Coordinates of C-alpha atoms and ligand atoms in Angstrom, one line a residue:
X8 CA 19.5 -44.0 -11.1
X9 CA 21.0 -41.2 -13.0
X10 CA 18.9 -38.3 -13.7
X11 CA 16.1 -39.4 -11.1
X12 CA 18.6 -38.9 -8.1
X13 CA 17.2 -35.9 -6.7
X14 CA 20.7 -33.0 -6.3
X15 CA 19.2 -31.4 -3.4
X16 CA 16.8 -33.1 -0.7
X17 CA 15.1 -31.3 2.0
X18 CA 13.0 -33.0 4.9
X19 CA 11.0 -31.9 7.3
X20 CA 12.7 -28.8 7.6
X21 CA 12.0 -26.6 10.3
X22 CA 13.0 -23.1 11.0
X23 CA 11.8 -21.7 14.3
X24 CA 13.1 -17.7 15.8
X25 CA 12.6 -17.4 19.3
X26 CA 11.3 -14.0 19.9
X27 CA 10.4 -12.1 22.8
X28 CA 6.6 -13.0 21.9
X29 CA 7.3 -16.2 22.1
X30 CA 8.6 -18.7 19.1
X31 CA 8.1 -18.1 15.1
X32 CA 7.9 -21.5 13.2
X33 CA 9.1 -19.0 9.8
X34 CA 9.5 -22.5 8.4
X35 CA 7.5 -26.0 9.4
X36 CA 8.0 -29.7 8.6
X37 CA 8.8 -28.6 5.1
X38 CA 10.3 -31.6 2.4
X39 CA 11.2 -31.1 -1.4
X40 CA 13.6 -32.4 -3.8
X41 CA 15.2 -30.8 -6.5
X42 CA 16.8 -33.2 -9.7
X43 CA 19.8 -32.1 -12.0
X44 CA 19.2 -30.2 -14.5
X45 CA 15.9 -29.3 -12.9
X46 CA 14.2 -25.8 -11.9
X47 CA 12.0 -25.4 -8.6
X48 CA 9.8 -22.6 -8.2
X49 CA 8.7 -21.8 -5.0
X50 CA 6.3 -19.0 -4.6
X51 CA 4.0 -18.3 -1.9
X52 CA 3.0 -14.0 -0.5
X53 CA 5.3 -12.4 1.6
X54 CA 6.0 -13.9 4.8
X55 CA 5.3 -17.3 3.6
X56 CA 9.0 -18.6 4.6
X57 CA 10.6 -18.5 0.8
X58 CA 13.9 -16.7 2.2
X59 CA 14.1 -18.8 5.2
X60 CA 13.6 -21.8 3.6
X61 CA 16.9 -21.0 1.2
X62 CA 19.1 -19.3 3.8
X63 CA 18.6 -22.6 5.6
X64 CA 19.4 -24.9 2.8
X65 CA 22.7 -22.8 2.3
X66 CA 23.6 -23.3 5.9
X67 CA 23.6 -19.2 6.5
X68 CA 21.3 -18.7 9.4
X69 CA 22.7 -17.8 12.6
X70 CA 22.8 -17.8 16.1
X71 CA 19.3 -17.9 17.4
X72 CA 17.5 -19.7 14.6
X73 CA 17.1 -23.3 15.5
X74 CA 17.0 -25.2 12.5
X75 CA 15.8 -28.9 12.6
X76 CA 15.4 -31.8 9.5
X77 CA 17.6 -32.7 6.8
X78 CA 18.9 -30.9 3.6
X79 CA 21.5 -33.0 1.2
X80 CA 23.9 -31.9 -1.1
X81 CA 24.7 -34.9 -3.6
X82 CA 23.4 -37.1 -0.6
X83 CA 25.7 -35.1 2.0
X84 CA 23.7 -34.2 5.0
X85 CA 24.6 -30.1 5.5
X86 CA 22.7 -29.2 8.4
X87 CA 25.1 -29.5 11.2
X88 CA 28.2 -28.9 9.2
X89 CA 31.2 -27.0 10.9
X90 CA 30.9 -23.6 9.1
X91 CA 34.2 -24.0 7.4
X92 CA 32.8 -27.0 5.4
X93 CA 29.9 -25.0 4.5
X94 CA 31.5 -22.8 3.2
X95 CA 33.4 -24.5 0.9
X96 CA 30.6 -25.9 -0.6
X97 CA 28.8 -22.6 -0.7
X98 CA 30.6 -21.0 -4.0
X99 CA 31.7 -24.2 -5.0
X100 CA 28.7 -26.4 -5.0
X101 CA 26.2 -23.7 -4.6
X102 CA 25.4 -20.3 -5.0
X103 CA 22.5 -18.1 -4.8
X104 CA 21.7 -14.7 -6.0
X105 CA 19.2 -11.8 -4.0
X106 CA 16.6 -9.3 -5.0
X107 CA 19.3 -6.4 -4.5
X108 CA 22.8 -7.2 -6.0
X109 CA 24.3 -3.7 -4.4
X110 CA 23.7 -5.2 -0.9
X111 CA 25.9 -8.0 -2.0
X112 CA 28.3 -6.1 -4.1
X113 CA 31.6 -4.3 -2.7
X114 CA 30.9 -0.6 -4.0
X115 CA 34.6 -0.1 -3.7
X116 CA 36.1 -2.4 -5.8
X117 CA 35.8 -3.0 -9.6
X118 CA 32.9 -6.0 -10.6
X119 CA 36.0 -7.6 -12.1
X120 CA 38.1 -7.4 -8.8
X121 CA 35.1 -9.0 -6.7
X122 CA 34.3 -12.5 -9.4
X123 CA 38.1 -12.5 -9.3
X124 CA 38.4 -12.6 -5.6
X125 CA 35.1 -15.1 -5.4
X126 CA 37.1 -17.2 -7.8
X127 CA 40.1 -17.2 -6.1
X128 CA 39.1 -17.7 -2.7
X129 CA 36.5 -21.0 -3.8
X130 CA 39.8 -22.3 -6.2
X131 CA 42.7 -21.0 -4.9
X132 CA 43.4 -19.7 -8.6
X133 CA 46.2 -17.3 -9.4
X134 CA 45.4 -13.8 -10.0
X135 CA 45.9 -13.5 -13.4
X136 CA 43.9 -16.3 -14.3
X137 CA 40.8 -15.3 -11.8
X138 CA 40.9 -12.0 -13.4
X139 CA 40.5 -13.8 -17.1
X140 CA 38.0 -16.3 -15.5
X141 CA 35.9 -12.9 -14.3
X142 CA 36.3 -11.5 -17.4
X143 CA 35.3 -14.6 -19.3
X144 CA 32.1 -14.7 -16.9
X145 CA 30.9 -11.2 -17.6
X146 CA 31.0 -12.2 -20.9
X147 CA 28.6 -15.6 -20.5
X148 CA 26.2 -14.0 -18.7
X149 CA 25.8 -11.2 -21.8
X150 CA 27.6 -7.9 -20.3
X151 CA 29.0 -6.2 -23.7
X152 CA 32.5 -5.3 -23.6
X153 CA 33.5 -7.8 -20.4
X154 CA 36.7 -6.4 -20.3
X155 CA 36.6 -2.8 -20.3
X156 CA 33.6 -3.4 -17.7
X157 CA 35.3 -5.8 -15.6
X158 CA 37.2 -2.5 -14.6
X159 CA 34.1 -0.4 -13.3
X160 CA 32.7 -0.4 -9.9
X161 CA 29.1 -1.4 -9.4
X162 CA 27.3 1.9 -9.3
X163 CA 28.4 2.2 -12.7
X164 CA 26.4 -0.9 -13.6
X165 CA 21.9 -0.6 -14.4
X166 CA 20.0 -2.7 -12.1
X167 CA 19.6 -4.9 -14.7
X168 CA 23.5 -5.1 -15.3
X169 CA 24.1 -5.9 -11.6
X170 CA 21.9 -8.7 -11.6
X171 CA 23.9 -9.4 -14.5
X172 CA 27.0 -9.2 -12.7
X173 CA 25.9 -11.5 -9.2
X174 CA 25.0 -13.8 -12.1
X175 CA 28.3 -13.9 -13.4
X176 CA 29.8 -14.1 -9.7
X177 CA 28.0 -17.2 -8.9
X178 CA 28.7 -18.6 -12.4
X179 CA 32.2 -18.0 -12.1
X180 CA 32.6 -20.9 -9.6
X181 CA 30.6 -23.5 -11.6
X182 CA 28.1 -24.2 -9.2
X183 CA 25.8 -27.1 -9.2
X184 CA 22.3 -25.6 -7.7
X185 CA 21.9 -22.0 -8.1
X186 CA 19.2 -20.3 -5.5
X187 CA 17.8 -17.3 -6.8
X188 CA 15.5 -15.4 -4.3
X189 CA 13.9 -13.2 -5.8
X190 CA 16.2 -12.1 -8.3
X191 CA 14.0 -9.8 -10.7
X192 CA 11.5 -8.2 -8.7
X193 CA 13.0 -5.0 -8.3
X194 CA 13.7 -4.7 -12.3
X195 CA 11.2 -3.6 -14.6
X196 CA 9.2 -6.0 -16.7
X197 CA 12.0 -5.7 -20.4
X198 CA 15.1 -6.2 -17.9
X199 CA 13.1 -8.7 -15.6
X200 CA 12.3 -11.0 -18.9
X201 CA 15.9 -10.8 -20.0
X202 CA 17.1 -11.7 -16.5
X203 CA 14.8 -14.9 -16.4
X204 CA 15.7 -16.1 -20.0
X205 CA 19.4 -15.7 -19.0
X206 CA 19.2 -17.9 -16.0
X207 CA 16.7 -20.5 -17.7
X208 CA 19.7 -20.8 -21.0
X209 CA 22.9 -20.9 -18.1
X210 CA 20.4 -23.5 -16.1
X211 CA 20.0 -25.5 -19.8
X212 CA 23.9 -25.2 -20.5
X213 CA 25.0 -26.2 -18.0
X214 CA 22.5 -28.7 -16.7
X215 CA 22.5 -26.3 -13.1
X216 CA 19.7 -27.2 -11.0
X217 CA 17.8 -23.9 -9.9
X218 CA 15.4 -22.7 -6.8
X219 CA 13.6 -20.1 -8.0
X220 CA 12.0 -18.2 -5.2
X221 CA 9.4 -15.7 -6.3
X222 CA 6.1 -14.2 -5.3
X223 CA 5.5 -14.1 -8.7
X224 CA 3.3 -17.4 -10.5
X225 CA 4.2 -15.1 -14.0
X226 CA 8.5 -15.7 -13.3
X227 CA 7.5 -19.3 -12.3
X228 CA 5.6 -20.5 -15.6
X229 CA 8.3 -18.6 -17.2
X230 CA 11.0 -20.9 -15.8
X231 CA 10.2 -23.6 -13.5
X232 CA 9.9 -27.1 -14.1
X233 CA 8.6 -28.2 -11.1
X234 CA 6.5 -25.6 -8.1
X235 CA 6.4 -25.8 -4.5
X236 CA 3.5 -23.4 -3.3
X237 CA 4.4 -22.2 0.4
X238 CA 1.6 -20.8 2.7
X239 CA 2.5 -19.9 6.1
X240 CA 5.7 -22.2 6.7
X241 CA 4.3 -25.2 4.9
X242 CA 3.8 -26.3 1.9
X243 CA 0.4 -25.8 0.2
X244 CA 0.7 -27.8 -3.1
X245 CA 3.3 -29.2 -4.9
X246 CA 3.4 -29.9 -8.7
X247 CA 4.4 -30.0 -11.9
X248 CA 4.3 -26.4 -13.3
X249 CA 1.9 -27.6 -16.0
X250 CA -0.8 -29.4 -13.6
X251 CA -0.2 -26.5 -10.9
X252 CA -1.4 -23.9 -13.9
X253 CA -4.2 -26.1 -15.3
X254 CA -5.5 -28.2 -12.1
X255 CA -4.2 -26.1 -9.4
X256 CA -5.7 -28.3 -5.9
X257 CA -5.5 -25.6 -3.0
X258 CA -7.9 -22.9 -2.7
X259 CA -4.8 -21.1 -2.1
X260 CA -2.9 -22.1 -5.2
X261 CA -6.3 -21.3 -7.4
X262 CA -6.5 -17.4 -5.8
X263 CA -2.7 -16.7 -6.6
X264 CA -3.9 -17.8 -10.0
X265 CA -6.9 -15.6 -10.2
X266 CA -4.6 -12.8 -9.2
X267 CA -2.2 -13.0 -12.4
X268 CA -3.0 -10.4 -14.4
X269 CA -4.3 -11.7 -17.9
X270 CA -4.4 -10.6 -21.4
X271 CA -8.1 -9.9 -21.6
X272 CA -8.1 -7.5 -18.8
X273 CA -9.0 -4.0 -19.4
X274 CA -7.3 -1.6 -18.0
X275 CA -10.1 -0.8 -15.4
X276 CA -10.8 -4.5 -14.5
X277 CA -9.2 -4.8 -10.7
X278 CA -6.8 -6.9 -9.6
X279 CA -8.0 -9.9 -7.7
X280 CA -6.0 -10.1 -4.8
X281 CA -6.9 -12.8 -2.3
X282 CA -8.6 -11.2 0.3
X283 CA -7.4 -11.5 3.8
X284 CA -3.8 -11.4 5.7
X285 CA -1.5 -13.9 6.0
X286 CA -1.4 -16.0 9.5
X287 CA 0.1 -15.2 12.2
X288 CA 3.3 -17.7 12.6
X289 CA 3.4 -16.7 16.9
X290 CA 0.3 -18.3 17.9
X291 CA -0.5 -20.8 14.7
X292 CA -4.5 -21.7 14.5
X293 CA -5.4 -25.5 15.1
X294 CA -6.6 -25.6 12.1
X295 CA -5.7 -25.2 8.3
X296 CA -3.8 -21.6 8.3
X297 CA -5.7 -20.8 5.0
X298 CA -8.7 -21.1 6.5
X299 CA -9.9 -17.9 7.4
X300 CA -9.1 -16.8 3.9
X301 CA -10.5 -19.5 1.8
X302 CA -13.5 -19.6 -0.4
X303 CA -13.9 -23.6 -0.5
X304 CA -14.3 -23.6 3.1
X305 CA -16.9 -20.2 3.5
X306 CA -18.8 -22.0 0.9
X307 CA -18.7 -25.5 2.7
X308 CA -21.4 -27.1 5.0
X309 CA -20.8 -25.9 8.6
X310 CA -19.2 -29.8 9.3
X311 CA -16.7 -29.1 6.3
X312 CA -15.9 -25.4 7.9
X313 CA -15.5 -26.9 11.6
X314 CA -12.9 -29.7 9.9
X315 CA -10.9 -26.9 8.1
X316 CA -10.9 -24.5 11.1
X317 CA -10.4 -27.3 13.7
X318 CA -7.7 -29.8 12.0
X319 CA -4.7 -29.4 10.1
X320 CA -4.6 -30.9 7.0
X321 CA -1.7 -32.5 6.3
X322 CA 0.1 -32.8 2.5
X323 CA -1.5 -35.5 0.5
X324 CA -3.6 -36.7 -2.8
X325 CA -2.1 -38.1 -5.8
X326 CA 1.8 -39.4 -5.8
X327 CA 3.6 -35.8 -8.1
X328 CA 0.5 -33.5 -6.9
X329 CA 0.0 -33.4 -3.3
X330 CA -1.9 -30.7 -1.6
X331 CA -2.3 -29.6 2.2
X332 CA -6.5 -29.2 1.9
X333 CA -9.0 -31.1 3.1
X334 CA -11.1 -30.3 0.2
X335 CA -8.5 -30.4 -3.1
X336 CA -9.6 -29.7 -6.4
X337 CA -8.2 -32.3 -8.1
X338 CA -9.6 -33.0 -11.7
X339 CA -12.0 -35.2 -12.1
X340 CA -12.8 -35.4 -8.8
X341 CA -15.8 -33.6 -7.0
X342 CA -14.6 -31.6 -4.2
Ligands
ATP16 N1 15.5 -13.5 12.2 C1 14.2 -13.6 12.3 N2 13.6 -13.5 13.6 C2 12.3 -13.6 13.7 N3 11.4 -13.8 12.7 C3 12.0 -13.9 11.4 C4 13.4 -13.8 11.2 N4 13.6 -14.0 9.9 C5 12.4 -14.2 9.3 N5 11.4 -14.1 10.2 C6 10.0 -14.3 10.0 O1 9.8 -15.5 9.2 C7 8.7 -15.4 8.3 C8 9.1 -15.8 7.0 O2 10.0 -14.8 6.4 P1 10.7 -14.9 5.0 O3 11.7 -13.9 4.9 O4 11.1 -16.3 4.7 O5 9.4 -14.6 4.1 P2 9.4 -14.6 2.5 O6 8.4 -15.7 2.0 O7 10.8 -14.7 1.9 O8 8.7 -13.2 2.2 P3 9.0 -12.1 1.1 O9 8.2 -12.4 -0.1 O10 8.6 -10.8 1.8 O11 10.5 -12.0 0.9 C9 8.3 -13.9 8.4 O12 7.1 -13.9 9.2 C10 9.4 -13.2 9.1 O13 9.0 -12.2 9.9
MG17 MG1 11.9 -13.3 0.9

């Protein structure tokens, strides 16, 4: 089966907080896979579940959150694994990277001192040879003079430099799937480019497979190979990146793409943001949650509205491009 064995399955995941207000489903019945060597993008507006979705996968929420389905690892079932398993394979199997590196960063040791101490606690590796390993990795992920920077602390580092670093820190342990949530939006556009070009050559090297979690369909056509387009817990539309770009199928999937900025646009030509707030996750309509937003069903007959508003659609359509609408846009077909 090789290559076609997917590294990372996820099924019917299901996050759900209980809050004072009653439950949150953050994340709903959600199922992807993600194949060696292969990048996910999964995008969808804030709130749409992209961080829960990844914390869950690595095993790292706590306490309250009850998490339901299946995620595997190499075809090992995770969820329900004793916390000292988990974190063996977190590090060693996987890592993942954030929008902020200083909230994941020690400010009072050295960036060398903290890959070395990652690399020592996921191998068991002498200190010497963590600290060569750390300054090896600084190296790889393009920090000029590794050595003399392996001794400065991380407030010594540019944003882009830290990012830089977590790379290098998740790197270090040779990882198979490397989750990365977020990991340029707080860089500017020169440093955010870099950033993505560095993670798509380590993903090529190295054959890692990647989850690239973004709000950003730009990052995604940059990097992915594959998208998962999340909308209120669930999944909207799944795709290759090149179908989801020329044939997206959910109204939802179509706005994001109408809200890219483009070439042609002048600078006084407004952004097209889709109209509308995301859904409430407390009290979740009957209906399709993109409803109330969406333009195919406004401009549908009032038995088309009444279907979109009354029952949920579920994710179908053709086998590699499934969406959740009951009115897809697929190509050559009239919708
Ligand atoms: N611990 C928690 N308790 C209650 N609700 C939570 C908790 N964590 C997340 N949520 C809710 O789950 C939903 C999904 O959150 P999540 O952080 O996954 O969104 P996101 O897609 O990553 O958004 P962003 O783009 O802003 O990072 C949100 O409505 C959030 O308020
Ligand atoms: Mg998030």
């Amino acid at each position: 089966m090789g290559d076609s064995t997917p590294l990372l399955s996820v099924r019917d995941l299901t996050v759900t907080f209980p809050t004072r207000r009653g439950p949150v489903r953050a994340v709903d019945s959600l199922s992807f896979d993600v194949l060696p060597g292969r990048t996910l993008g999964i995008v969808g507006e804030s709130g749409s579940g992209k961080s829960v979705t990844s914390l869950a996968v690595l095993g790292l929420h706590t306490g309250a959150a009850e998490v339901t389905g299946s995620v595997t690892l190499a075809g090992r079932e995770l969820i329900g694994l004793p916390e000292r398993e988990l974190n063996r394979l977190r590090g060693r199997r996987m890592a993942m990277i954030f929008q902020d590196p200083l909230s994941s960063l020690h400010p009072y040791y050295t960036v060398g001192e903290q890959i070395a101490e990652h690399h020592r606690v996921h191998f068991g590796s002498r200190r010497a040879a963590a600290r060569e390993r750390a300054v090896e990795a600084l190296g790889e992920v393009g920090i000029p003079e590794p050595r003399r920077r392996a001794g400065e602390y991380p407030h010594q580092f540019s944003g882009g430099m830290r990012q830089r670093v977590m790379i290098a820190m998740a790197l270090a342990c040779e990882p198979d799937l490397l989750i990365a949530d977020e990991p340029t939006t707080a860089l500017d556009v020169t440093v955010q480019a870099q950033i993505l070009e560095l993670i798509a050559r380590l993903q090529r090297e190295r054959g890692l497979s990647v989850v690239m979690i973004t709000h950003d369909l730009g990052v995604v056509a940059r990097v992915a190979h594959d998208v998962l387009v999340m909308y209120g817990g669930r999944a909207a539309e799944h795709a290759p990146v090149d179908a989801l770009f020329e044939a997206p199928a959910h109204p939802y999937t179509r706005g994001l793409l109408d809200s890219l900025p483009r070439l042609d646009d002048h600078d006084d030509t407004p952004l097209r943001a889709i109209p509308g707030s995301p859904p409430s996750l407390l009290d979740p309509a009957p209906g399709c949650a993109f409803a109330p937003r969406c333009s195919r069903a406004a401009a549908g007959s009032e038995e088309e509205r009444a279907r979109c508003t009354g029952e949920r659609p579920l994710l179908g359509g053709p086998e590699g491009h499934p969406a959740a609408c009951h009115f897809p846009a697929y190509e050559g077909v009239a919708s």
